GROMACS .gro file of C-alpha atoms in nm:
model
  474
    1MET     CA    1  -0.001   0.001   0.002
    2SER     CA    2   0.121   0.343  -0.090
    3ASP     CA    3   0.121   0.482   0.268
    4SER     CA    4   0.220   0.152   0.439
    5ILE     CA    5   0.518   0.113   0.672
    6GLN     CA    6   0.834   0.002   0.489
    7HIS     CA    7   1.094   0.041   0.765
    8ALA     CA    8   1.131  -0.017   1.138
    9GLN     CA    9   1.081   0.294   1.338
   10PRO     CA   10   1.222   0.436   1.663
   11PRO     CA   11   0.991   0.427   1.968
   12LEU     CA   12   0.714   0.691   1.965
   13ALA     CA   13   0.810   0.966   2.198
   14PHE     CA   14   0.563   1.090   2.457
   15ILE     CA   15   0.424   1.440   2.378
   16PRO     CA   16   0.364   1.615   2.710
   17PRO     CA   17   0.078   1.858   2.736
   18ARG     CA   18   0.201   2.222   2.720
   19LEU     CA   19  -0.115   2.428   2.734
   20ASN     CA   20  -0.058   2.755   2.558
   21PRO     CA   21  -0.323   3.031   2.600
   22LEU     CA   22  -0.240   3.189   2.263
   23VAL     CA   23  -0.279   2.868   2.067
   24LEU     CA   24  -0.601   2.792   2.252
   25ARG     CA   25  -0.732   3.147   2.168
   26ILE     CA   26  -0.650   3.079   1.792
   27VAL     CA   27  -0.823   2.744   1.793
   28GLN     CA   28  -1.123   2.894   1.962
   29TRP     CA   29  -1.139   3.169   1.702
   30LEU     CA   30  -1.109   2.906   1.417
   31LEU     CA   31  -1.375   2.672   1.563
   32PRO     CA   32  -1.662   2.788   1.344
   33ILE     CA   33  -1.450   2.743   1.035
   34LEU     CA   34  -1.331   2.399   1.146
   35LEU     CA   35  -1.687   2.290   1.209
   36ARG     CA   36  -1.841   2.410   0.889
   37PHE     CA   37  -1.576   2.375   0.622
   38ARG     CA   38  -1.427   2.029   0.613
   39LEU     CA   39  -1.366   2.007   0.245
   40ARG     CA   40  -1.399   1.649   0.122
   41ARG     CA   41  -1.542   1.471  -0.180
   42TRP     CA   42  -1.854   1.614  -0.347
   43LEU     CA   43  -1.963   1.859  -0.076
   44PRO     CA   44  -1.796   2.124   0.143
   45ALA     CA   45  -2.010   1.984   0.418
   46GLY     CA   46  -1.944   1.973   0.788
   47ILE     CA   47  -2.143   2.064   1.101
   48SER     CA   48  -2.388   2.339   1.059
   49HIS     CA   49  -2.540   2.349   1.401
   50ILE     CA   50  -2.476   2.213   1.755
   51GLU     CA   51  -2.754   2.187   2.007
   52ALA     CA   52  -2.642   2.140   2.370
   53GLU     CA   53  -2.885   2.026   2.637
   54ASN     CA   54  -2.856   2.028   3.016
   55VAL     CA   55  -2.546   2.249   2.998
   56LYS     CA   56  -2.628   2.386   3.341
   57VAL     CA   57  -2.483   2.070   3.487
   58LEU     CA   58  -2.141   2.157   3.340
   59VAL     CA   59  -2.172   2.519   3.444
   60ASP     CA   60  -2.225   2.406   3.808
   61LEU     CA   61  -1.934   2.154   3.783
   62TYR     CA   62  -1.697   2.417   3.647
   63GLN     CA   63  -1.798   2.665   3.914
   64GLN     CA   64  -1.732   2.401   4.188
   65PHE     CA   65  -1.409   2.295   4.021
   66GLN     CA   66  -1.278   2.654   4.005
   67ALA     CA   67  -1.370   2.694   4.369
   68GLY     CA   68  -1.156   2.393   4.462
   69LYS     CA   69  -1.440   2.178   4.576
   70ILE     CA   70  -1.442   1.901   4.312
   71ARG     CA   71  -1.246   1.723   4.037
   72PHE     CA   72  -1.441   1.593   3.735
   73LEU     CA   73  -1.396   1.400   3.416
   74MET     CA   74  -1.617   1.427   3.104
   75ALA     CA   75  -1.681   1.086   2.944
   76PHE     CA   76  -1.829   1.134   2.598
   77HIS     CA   77  -1.974   0.909   2.335
   78HIS     CA   78  -1.735   0.874   2.044
   79PRO     CA   79  -1.920   0.784   1.718
   80GLU     CA   80  -1.732   1.014   1.473
   81VAL     CA   81  -1.395   1.185   1.422
   82GLU     CA   82  -1.576   1.523   1.460
   83ASP     CA   83  -1.654   1.447   1.825
   84PRO     CA   84  -1.349   1.639   1.962
   85LEU     CA   85  -1.466   1.948   1.769
   86SER     CA   86  -1.815   1.903   1.916
   87MET     CA   87  -1.672   1.872   2.272
   88PHE     CA   88  -1.456   2.178   2.206
   89TYR     CA   89  -1.772   2.375   2.115
   90LEU     CA   90  -1.954   2.253   2.423
   91ILE     CA   91  -1.696   2.350   2.678
   92ASN     CA   92  -1.552   2.658   2.508
   93ARG     CA   93  -1.877   2.813   2.372
   94ALA     CA   94  -2.186   2.657   2.517
   95VAL     CA   95  -2.076   2.645   2.878
   96PRO     CA   96  -1.958   3.015   2.895
   97ARG     CA   97  -2.279   3.124   2.726
   98ALA     CA   98  -2.501   2.930   2.964
   99ALA     CA   99  -2.297   3.069   3.261
  100ARG     CA  100  -2.363   3.426   3.141
  101GLN     CA  101  -2.731   3.353   3.108
  102LEU     CA  102  -2.742   3.220   3.463
  103GLY     CA  103  -2.549   3.514   3.598
  104ILE     CA  104  -2.249   3.294   3.696
  105ARG     CA  105  -1.898   3.426   3.639
  106LEU     CA  106  -1.656   3.150   3.546
  107GLN     CA  107  -1.277   3.198   3.518
  108TYR     CA  108  -1.125   3.185   3.169
  109PRO     CA  109  -1.075   2.937   3.014
  110THR     CA  110  -1.362   2.695   3.051
  111HIS     CA  111  -1.160   2.438   2.873
  112SER     CA  112  -1.033   2.085   2.953
  113TYR     CA  113  -0.741   1.859   2.911
  114PHE     CA  114  -0.828   1.567   2.690
  115VAL     CA  115  -0.687   1.220   2.601
  116TYR     CA  116  -0.613   1.127   2.242
  117GLU     CA  117  -0.470   0.824   2.069
  118ARG     CA  118  -0.098   0.865   1.998
  119GLY     CA  119  -0.134   0.696   1.664
  120MET     CA  120  -0.333   0.990   1.532
  121THR     CA  121  -0.016   1.176   1.471
  122LEU     CA  122   0.114   0.899   1.246
  123TRP     CA  123  -0.141   0.955   0.974
  124ALA     CA  124  -0.223   1.321   1.041
  125GLY     CA  125   0.139   1.447   1.081
  126ASP     CA  126   0.358   1.584   1.359
  127TRP     CA  127   0.177   1.918   1.348
  128LEU     CA  128  -0.130   1.757   1.512
  129GLY     CA  129   0.075   1.644   1.810
  130TRP     CA  130   0.222   1.990   1.838
  131MET     CA  131  -0.130   2.150   1.830
  132PHE     CA  132  -0.291   1.897   2.066
  133SER     CA  133  -0.010   1.952   2.311
  134ARG     CA  134  -0.070   2.329   2.310
  135ILE     CA  135  -0.443   2.294   2.375
  136GLY     CA  136  -0.421   2.033   2.651
  137GLY     CA  137  -0.387   1.696   2.471
  138ILE     CA  138  -0.254   1.397   2.652
  139PRO     CA  139  -0.145   1.108   2.418
  140ILE     CA  140  -0.212   0.750   2.513
  141HIS     CA  141  -0.028   0.485   2.319
  142ARG     CA  142  -0.339   0.260   2.285
  143GLY     CA  143  -0.152  -0.037   2.140
  144LYS     CA  144   0.105  -0.039   2.420
  145HIS     CA  145   0.034  -0.237   2.733
  146LEU     CA  146   0.024   0.003   3.023
  147ASP     CA  147   0.145   0.328   2.866
  148TRP     CA  148   0.280   0.456   3.194
  149SER     CA  149   0.384   0.797   3.060
  150GLY     CA  150   0.032   0.868   2.929
  151MET     CA  151  -0.148   0.714   3.227
  152ARG     CA  152   0.070   0.895   3.483
  153THR     CA  153   0.007   1.227   3.307
  154ALA     CA  154  -0.363   1.173   3.281
  155ARG     CA  155  -0.383   1.077   3.649
  156ASP     CA  156  -0.175   1.376   3.756
  157VAL     CA  157  -0.383   1.612   3.551
  158PHE     CA  158  -0.702   1.466   3.690
  159VAL     CA  159  -0.577   1.518   4.043
  160ASN     CA  160  -0.379   1.844   4.014
  161GLY     CA  161  -0.461   2.006   3.676
  162THR     CA  162  -0.602   2.353   3.649
  163LEU     CA  163  -0.871   2.221   3.418
  164PRO     CA  164  -1.092   1.904   3.417
  165ILE     CA  165  -1.026   1.627   3.172
  166GLY     CA  166  -1.220   1.477   2.886
  167ILE     CA  167  -1.196   1.110   2.761
  168ALA     CA  168  -1.391   0.885   2.519
  169PRO     CA  169  -1.437   0.569   2.721
  170GLU     CA  170  -1.516   0.366   2.410
  171GLY     CA  171  -1.153   0.405   2.310
  172ALA     CA  172  -1.223   0.450   1.937
  173THR     CA  173  -1.500   0.567   1.701
  174ASN     CA  174  -1.768   0.312   1.620
  175GLY     CA  175  -1.953   0.499   1.338
  176HIS     CA  176  -2.291   0.470   1.508
  177SER     CA  177  -2.456   0.770   1.666
  178GLU     CA  178  -2.723   0.541   1.830
  179ILE     CA  179  -2.504   0.264   1.962
  180ILE     CA  180  -2.248   0.277   2.249
  181SER     CA  181  -1.964   0.030   2.208
  182PRO     CA  182  -1.850  -0.166   2.520
  183LEU     CA  183  -1.658   0.078   2.739
  184GLU     CA  184  -1.293   0.026   2.833
  185PRO     CA  185  -1.228   0.037   3.216
  186GLY     CA  186  -0.972   0.316   3.202
  187VAL     CA  187  -1.213   0.600   3.285
  188ALA     CA  188  -1.350   0.421   3.590
  189GLN     CA  189  -1.001   0.332   3.700
  190LEU     CA  190  -0.883   0.691   3.664
  191GLY     CA  191  -1.178   0.800   3.879
  192PHE     CA  192  -1.082   0.574   4.159
  193TRP     CA  193  -0.716   0.659   4.131
  194CYS     CA  194  -0.804   1.027   4.161
  195ALA     CA  195  -1.017   0.963   4.470
  196GLU     CA  196  -0.731   0.756   4.610
  197SER     CA  197  -0.473   1.032   4.549
  198LEU     CA  198  -0.699   1.298   4.705
  199HIS     CA  199  -0.761   1.070   5.007
  200LYS     CA  200  -0.392   1.020   5.068
  201ALA     CA  201  -0.330   1.390   5.044
  202ASN     CA  202  -0.611   1.470   5.286
  203ARG     CA  203  -0.771   1.684   5.018
  204PRO     CA  204  -1.155   1.736   5.052
  205GLU     CA  205  -1.252   1.746   4.680
  206GLN     CA  206  -1.518   1.510   4.554
  207VAL     CA  207  -1.460   1.324   4.229
  208PHE     CA  208  -1.727   1.312   3.954
  209ILE     CA  209  -1.753   1.144   3.612
  210VAL     CA  210  -2.012   1.316   3.391
  211PRO     CA  211  -2.147   1.129   3.084
  212ILE     CA  212  -2.204   1.325   2.764
  213GLY     CA  213  -2.411   1.190   2.476
  214ILE     CA  214  -2.342   1.293   2.116
  215ARG     CA  215  -2.574   1.228   1.823
  216TYR     CA  216  -2.552   1.340   1.461
  217HIS     CA  217  -2.830   1.388   1.212
  218TYR     CA  218  -2.846   1.541   0.861
  219ALA     CA  219  -3.002   1.879   0.809
  220GLU     CA  220  -3.148   1.728   0.490
  221PRO     CA  221  -3.154   1.354   0.417
  222PRO     CA  222  -2.865   1.298   0.179
  223TRP     CA  223  -3.038   1.039  -0.044
  224SER     CA  224  -2.877   1.170  -0.368
  225ASN     CA  225  -2.519   1.160  -0.233
  226LEU     CA  226  -2.589   0.827  -0.065
  227ASP     CA  227  -2.691   0.695  -0.412
  228LYS     CA  228  -2.364   0.823  -0.557
  229LEU     CA  229  -2.164   0.658  -0.281
  230LEU     CA  230  -2.335   0.325  -0.322
  231SER     CA  231  -2.291   0.339  -0.695
  232GLN     CA  232  -1.919   0.403  -0.649
  233MET     CA  233  -1.892   0.111  -0.400
  234GLU     CA  234  -2.085  -0.122  -0.631
  235ALA     CA  235  -1.852  -0.037  -0.919
  236ASP     CA  236  -1.541  -0.078  -0.700
  237SER     CA  237  -1.669  -0.419  -0.589
  238GLY     CA  238  -1.731  -0.536  -0.947
  239LEU     CA  239  -2.112  -0.536  -0.908
  240SER     CA  240  -2.348  -0.385  -1.159
  241VAL     CA  241  -2.448  -0.036  -1.050
  242GLN     CA  242  -2.817  -0.022  -0.957
  243GLN     CA  243  -3.000   0.284  -1.082
  244ILE     CA  244  -3.257   0.444  -0.856
  245ASP     CA  245  -3.562   0.622  -0.987
  246PRO     CA  246  -3.558   0.964  -0.810
  247SER     CA  247  -3.937   0.963  -0.812
  248ALA     CA  248  -3.965   0.634  -0.619
  249VAL     CA  249  -3.993   0.814  -0.281
  250ASP     CA  250  -4.250   0.584  -0.129
  251ASN     CA  251  -4.031   0.278  -0.181
  252ARG     CA  252  -3.694   0.449  -0.122
  253GLU     CA  253  -3.599   0.286   0.212
  254LYS     CA  254  -3.669  -0.060   0.086
  255ILE     CA  255  -3.461   0.002  -0.235
  256TYR     CA  256  -3.160   0.131  -0.040
  257TYR     CA  257  -3.187  -0.150   0.210
  258GLN     CA  258  -3.181  -0.408  -0.066
  259ARG     CA  259  -2.881  -0.241  -0.220
  260LEU     CA  260  -2.695  -0.250   0.107
  261LEU     CA  261  -2.794  -0.611   0.167
  262ARG     CA  262  -2.677  -0.711  -0.181
  263LEU     CA  263  -2.340  -0.531  -0.140
  264GLY     CA  264  -2.293  -0.676   0.209
  265GLU     CA  265  -2.367  -1.035   0.097
  266TYR     CA  266  -2.126  -0.997  -0.194
  267LEU     CA  267  -1.849  -0.856   0.021
  268LEU     CA  268  -1.892  -1.131   0.279
  269SER     CA  269  -1.876  -1.402   0.014
  270GLU     CA  270  -1.562  -1.250  -0.139
  271MET     CA  271  -1.387  -1.223   0.201
  272GLU     CA  272  -1.485  -1.576   0.303
  273GLU     CA  273  -1.337  -1.713  -0.016
  274PHE     CA  274  -1.027  -1.492   0.035
  275TYR     CA  275  -0.958  -1.640   0.377
  276ARG     CA  276  -1.041  -1.993   0.261
  277ARG     CA  277  -0.817  -1.983  -0.039
  278PHE     CA  278  -0.521  -1.778   0.072
  279TYR     CA  279  -0.512  -1.828   0.443
  280HIS     CA  280  -0.648  -2.186   0.446
  281GLN     CA  281  -0.929  -2.116   0.690
  282ASN     CA  282  -1.219  -2.353   0.731
  283LEU     CA  283  -1.541  -2.153   0.669
  284PRO     CA  284  -1.822  -2.399   0.602
  285GLU     CA  285  -2.169  -2.293   0.487
  286LEU     CA  286  -2.389  -2.178   0.779
  287THR     CA  287  -2.727  -2.351   0.796
  288GLY     CA  288  -2.989  -2.440   1.051
  289MET     CA  289  -3.121  -2.096   1.141
  290GLU     CA  290  -3.496  -2.109   1.165
  291SER     CA  291  -3.735  -1.817   1.172
  292ASN     CA  292  -3.922  -1.593   0.922
  293PRO     CA  293  -3.730  -1.528   0.598
  294SER     CA  294  -3.624  -1.170   0.665
  295THR     CA  295  -3.503  -1.247   1.025
  296HIS     CA  296  -3.327  -1.556   0.896
  297SER     CA  297  -3.145  -1.346   0.638
  298ASN     CA  298  -3.035  -1.091   0.892
  299GLN     CA  299  -2.929  -1.347   1.153
  300LEU     CA  300  -2.736  -1.541   0.893
  301LEU     CA  301  -2.555  -1.231   0.769
  302LEU     CA  302  -2.463  -1.133   1.120
  303ALA     CA  303  -2.344  -1.487   1.199
  304ARG     CA  304  -2.129  -1.489   0.885
  305LEU     CA  305  -1.993  -1.141   0.967
  306GLN     CA  306  -1.899  -1.239   1.323
  307ARG     CA  307  -1.734  -1.555   1.197
  308LEU     CA  308  -1.538  -1.361   0.941
  309LEU     CA  309  -1.426  -1.104   1.204
  310ASP     CA  310  -1.312  -1.392   1.428
  311THR     CA  311  -1.128  -1.551   1.136
  312ALA     CA  312  -0.947  -1.228   1.046
  313LEU     CA  313  -0.839  -1.186   1.405
  314GLN     CA  314  -0.717  -1.548   1.423
  315VAL     CA  315  -0.501  -1.506   1.115
  316ALA     CA  316  -0.337  -1.198   1.272
  317GLU     CA  317  -0.306  -1.374   1.614
  318GLU     CA  318  -0.145  -1.678   1.459
  319TYR     CA  319   0.130  -1.457   1.304
  320PHE     CA  320   0.194  -1.271   1.634
  321GLY     CA  321   0.168  -1.585   1.849
  322LEU     CA  322  -0.121  -1.466   2.051
  323LYS     CA  323  -0.411  -1.660   2.199
  324SER     CA  324  -0.763  -1.596   2.077
  325GLN     CA  325  -0.929  -1.492   2.406
  326GLY     CA  326  -1.130  -1.211   2.539
  327THR     CA  327  -1.367  -0.973   2.364
  328VAL     CA  328  -1.317  -0.859   2.004
  329ILE     CA  329  -1.194  -0.523   2.141
  330ASP     CA  330  -0.954  -0.693   2.380
  331ARG     CA  331  -0.812  -0.902   2.093
  332CYS     CA  332  -0.776  -0.591   1.874
  333ARG     CA  333  -0.581  -0.409   2.144
  334ARG     CA  334  -0.344  -0.701   2.196
  335LEU     CA  335  -0.278  -0.727   1.823
  336GLU     CA  336  -0.216  -0.351   1.805
  337GLU     CA  337   0.032  -0.380   2.093
  338ALA     CA  338   0.217  -0.672   1.927
  339GLY     CA  339   0.228  -0.495   1.593
  340TRP     CA  340   0.345  -0.160   1.731
  341SER     CA  341   0.618  -0.340   1.936
  342ASN     CA  342   0.756  -0.486   1.612
  343ILE     CA  343   0.742  -0.160   1.423
  344TYR     CA  344   0.842   0.100   1.687
  345ARG     CA  345   1.143  -0.081   1.830
  346GLU     CA  346   1.202   0.000   2.192
  347ASP     CA  347   1.447  -0.291   2.207
  348ILE     CA  348   1.690  -0.125   1.966
  349PRO     CA  349   1.878   0.180   2.111
  350ASP     CA  350   1.959   0.326   1.770
  351LEU     CA  351   1.828   0.177   1.441
  352ASN     CA  352   2.092   0.374   1.244
  353THR     CA  353   2.375   0.180   1.404
  354LEU     CA  354   2.243  -0.159   1.290
  355ALA     CA  355   2.443  -0.347   1.026
  356PRO     CA  356   2.259  -0.336   0.684
  357PHE     CA  357   2.169  -0.702   0.724
  358LYS     CA  358   2.008  -0.661   1.059
  359ARG     CA  359   1.842  -0.339   0.953
  360GLY     CA  360   1.696  -0.527   0.661
  361LEU     CA  361   1.554  -0.792   0.898
  362ALA     CA  362   1.406  -0.519   1.124
  363ASP     CA  363   1.240  -0.358   0.819
  364TRP     CA  364   1.104  -0.690   0.709
  365VAL     CA  365   0.950  -0.759   1.048
  366ALA     CA  366   0.799  -0.404   1.046
  367GLN     CA  367   0.645  -0.460   0.697
  368GLU     CA  368   0.500  -0.805   0.789
  369SER     CA  369   0.369  -0.675   1.119
  370GLU     CA  370   0.194  -0.382   0.948
  371ARG     CA  371   0.041  -0.612   0.683
  372HIS     CA  372  -0.089  -0.848   0.950
  373MET     CA  373  -0.234  -0.566   1.151
  374ARG     CA  374  -0.451  -0.487   0.854
  375HIS     CA  375  -0.666  -0.790   0.938
  376MET     CA  376  -0.734  -0.628   1.273
  377ARG     CA  377  -0.806  -0.286   1.123
  378LEU     CA  378  -1.080  -0.444   0.908
  379VAL     CA  379  -1.235  -0.586   1.219
  380GLU     CA  380  -1.225  -0.259   1.408
  381SER     CA  381  -1.479  -0.097   1.171
  382PHE     CA  382  -1.748  -0.355   1.246
  383VAL     CA  383  -1.734  -0.405   1.619
  384ALA     CA  384  -2.067  -0.224   1.667
  385VAL     CA  385  -2.261  -0.368   1.375
  386THR     CA  386  -2.594  -0.540   1.451
  387SER     CA  387  -2.826  -0.739   1.225
  388THR     CA  388  -3.122  -0.502   1.261
  389TYR     CA  389  -2.974  -0.147   1.301
  390VAL     CA  390  -3.094  -0.025   0.965
  391GLN     CA  391  -3.405  -0.243   0.939
  392GLU     CA  392  -3.558  -0.150   1.276
  393LYS     CA  393  -3.520   0.221   1.207
  394PRO     CA  394  -3.453   0.292   0.837
  395THR     CA  395  -3.346   0.659   0.869
  396ALA     CA  396  -3.112   0.837   0.633
  397GLU     CA  397  -2.865   0.862   0.926
  398ARG     CA  398  -2.856   0.484   0.983
  399PHE     CA  399  -2.831   0.414   0.610
  400ALA     CA  400  -2.544   0.668   0.583
  401GLU     CA  401  -2.356   0.523   0.886
  402THR     CA  402  -2.380   0.165   0.761
  403THR     CA  403  -2.281   0.265   0.414
  404LEU     CA  404  -1.979   0.463   0.534
  405LEU     CA  405  -1.856   0.162   0.741
  406MET     CA  406  -1.872  -0.046   0.422
  407PHE     CA  407  -1.693   0.241   0.243
  408ASP     CA  408  -1.413   0.223   0.502
  409PHE     CA  409  -1.391  -0.153   0.453
  410ILE     CA  410  -1.361  -0.137   0.074
  411SER     CA  411  -1.116   0.149   0.091
  412ARG     CA  412  -0.881  -0.045   0.322
  413ILE     CA  413  -0.889  -0.338   0.078
  414LYS     CA  414  -0.812  -0.089  -0.198
  415GLU     CA  415  -0.486  -0.011  -0.008
  416LYS     CA  416  -0.584   0.313   0.159
  417LYS     CA  417  -0.467   0.289   0.510
  418ILE     CA  418  -0.679   0.576   0.648
  419PRO     CA  419  -0.986   0.616   0.419
  420ARG     CA  420  -1.094   0.975   0.340
  421ARG     CA  421  -1.465   0.955   0.398
  422PRO     CA  422  -1.692   1.151   0.166
  423ARG     CA  423  -1.920   1.403   0.336
  424LEU     CA  424  -2.273   1.331   0.234
  425GLY     CA  425  -2.423   1.661   0.353
  426TRP     CA  426  -2.452   1.921   0.633
  427ARG     CA  427  -2.497   1.760   0.972
  428GLN     CA  428  -2.631   1.886   1.302
  429VAL     CA  429  -2.519   1.768   1.649
  430ARG     CA  430  -2.721   1.710   1.957
  431MET     CA  431  -2.516   1.698   2.275
  432THR     CA  432  -2.674   1.598   2.607
  433VAL     CA  433  -2.500   1.631   2.938
  434GLY     CA  434  -2.599   1.360   3.185
  435GLU     CA  435  -2.612   1.352   3.560
  436PRO     CA  436  -2.260   1.334   3.725
  437ILE     CA  437  -2.164   1.000   3.882
  438CYS     CA  438  -1.999   1.045   4.221
  439VAL     CA  439  -1.689   0.828   4.256
  440ASN     CA  440  -1.648   0.899   4.624
  441ASP     CA  441  -1.980   0.723   4.702
  442ARG     CA  442  -1.808   0.401   4.581
  443TRP     CA  443  -1.467   0.468   4.739
  444SER     CA  444  -1.509   0.263   5.062
  445THR     CA  445  -1.611  -0.049   4.865
  446TYR     CA  446  -1.329   0.000   4.619
  447HIS     CA  447  -1.076   0.044   4.897
  448SER     CA  448  -1.174  -0.266   5.094
  449SER     CA  449  -0.995  -0.532   4.894
  450ARG     CA  450  -0.834  -0.608   4.558
  451GLN     CA  451  -1.131  -0.808   4.446
  452ALA     CA  452  -1.366  -0.536   4.555
  453ALA     CA  453  -1.156  -0.281   4.364
  454ARG     CA  454  -1.184  -0.482   4.044
  455GLN     CA  455  -1.556  -0.521   4.092
  456SER     CA  456  -1.598  -0.153   4.168
  457VAL     CA  457  -1.426  -0.063   3.846
  458THR     CA  458  -1.649  -0.307   3.651
  459ASP     CA  459  -1.967  -0.174   3.820
  460LEU     CA  460  -1.877   0.190   3.754
  461THR     CA  461  -1.794   0.113   3.393
  462GLN     CA  462  -2.133  -0.059   3.350
  463ASP     CA  463  -2.321   0.224   3.511
  464LEU     CA  464  -2.140   0.471   3.284
  465GLN     CA  465  -2.236   0.257   2.985
  466LYS     CA  466  -2.601   0.262   3.084
  467ALA     CA  467  -2.590   0.638   3.140
  468LEU     CA  468  -2.445   0.699   2.793
  469GLU     CA  469  -2.696   0.467   2.632
  470LYS     CA  470  -2.977   0.654   2.799
  471LEU     CA  471  -2.844   0.991   2.678
  472ILE     CA  472  -2.829   0.892   2.312
  473SER     CA  473  -3.179   0.723   2.321
  474VAL     CA  474  -3.359   1.042   2.427
   0.00000   0.00000   0.00000
């Protein structure tokens, strides 16, 4: 692939947060432009409007934070890459405006530190790391087991920082505004660590985690651009392009659903044969599912998809010598850790001092590791896919989300490491601030034993999951 890794790399350096008021001011000034004009294919379409609900909760939290009474973390749903911009708008625009309306004076800035994935700078460029550092970004090397530099910094900022902190507990985008992926335990663990540090220091602050829901919808249903995208994908896949009669409004959802179903079945069949033939995987025909025809078709497709994802992960795990255990997300993280360890070589002090032969072997390992990680990248796009997401609610948004996930899949196969998604139309955002969860109320249980601590983290993670699911269902 044109942008694939060809050589072993030195370890990724930690980028410490260096909050710079001038850079923050500039980004705040540029925010409306960043939201609206994200020039991509077909349309100069971005976010045209953001609606924020229950912002008073954040105003109250910021007021207490600035008075030294509490520490808090914002845990937000992460369906799209635009989420950080939406969060930036919420805390830098909506919160100050709501405070003024309530007659509450908050200190400038009403901003936050935030955690981002260190790998973002690999595809976006070093400039992103520089900018994120200056506006409060804390990088976490997601594919690295226990990234102590990132975790220590996030923990210290949570306890001692002049601003609160924001984290996406899902760990990655899932492409679904109306589905919350299984949460990773890091947010809950940070909450208890913060409470523990405050307790040891005899500090009186209470610790809160506030869930924030994010949902996107199109200002106008983008059926025309959706048709163009499906036509492109059909052509790229080798299928005949299906023409849609613009006047067939009454039957539109059924037509688009059948197109998606046809394309999905074709891609599944091609990938099953790919793994059978070239990776010698046993993928027999699936039979024996009984129910009505439409449910049978959906259940069968989902069963085939889940089996395909498991097969792709097994192929990568076999190469890296890993066991196939845990959730799909757990397996993806272990594979990412193994791949990055082979590419970003912490075990080699200086790659430039290697003999040409050894450097060639190191490059070879990096290339093979990157190629095998591609199996995992395909899986990442489909962790939140269900059999009835579109059928149970055939909105333009759900059609678009599912189609864009399939676009990502096809683009990765076409050797584009980070697909550039087309923008189908102007979108609007609805952000809902939930009720804060008090970590201190759970501290005594967490502190009682190791087993109780693990269970407390699990319980808090589950409660946060339920809170986020409730916020996006409203």
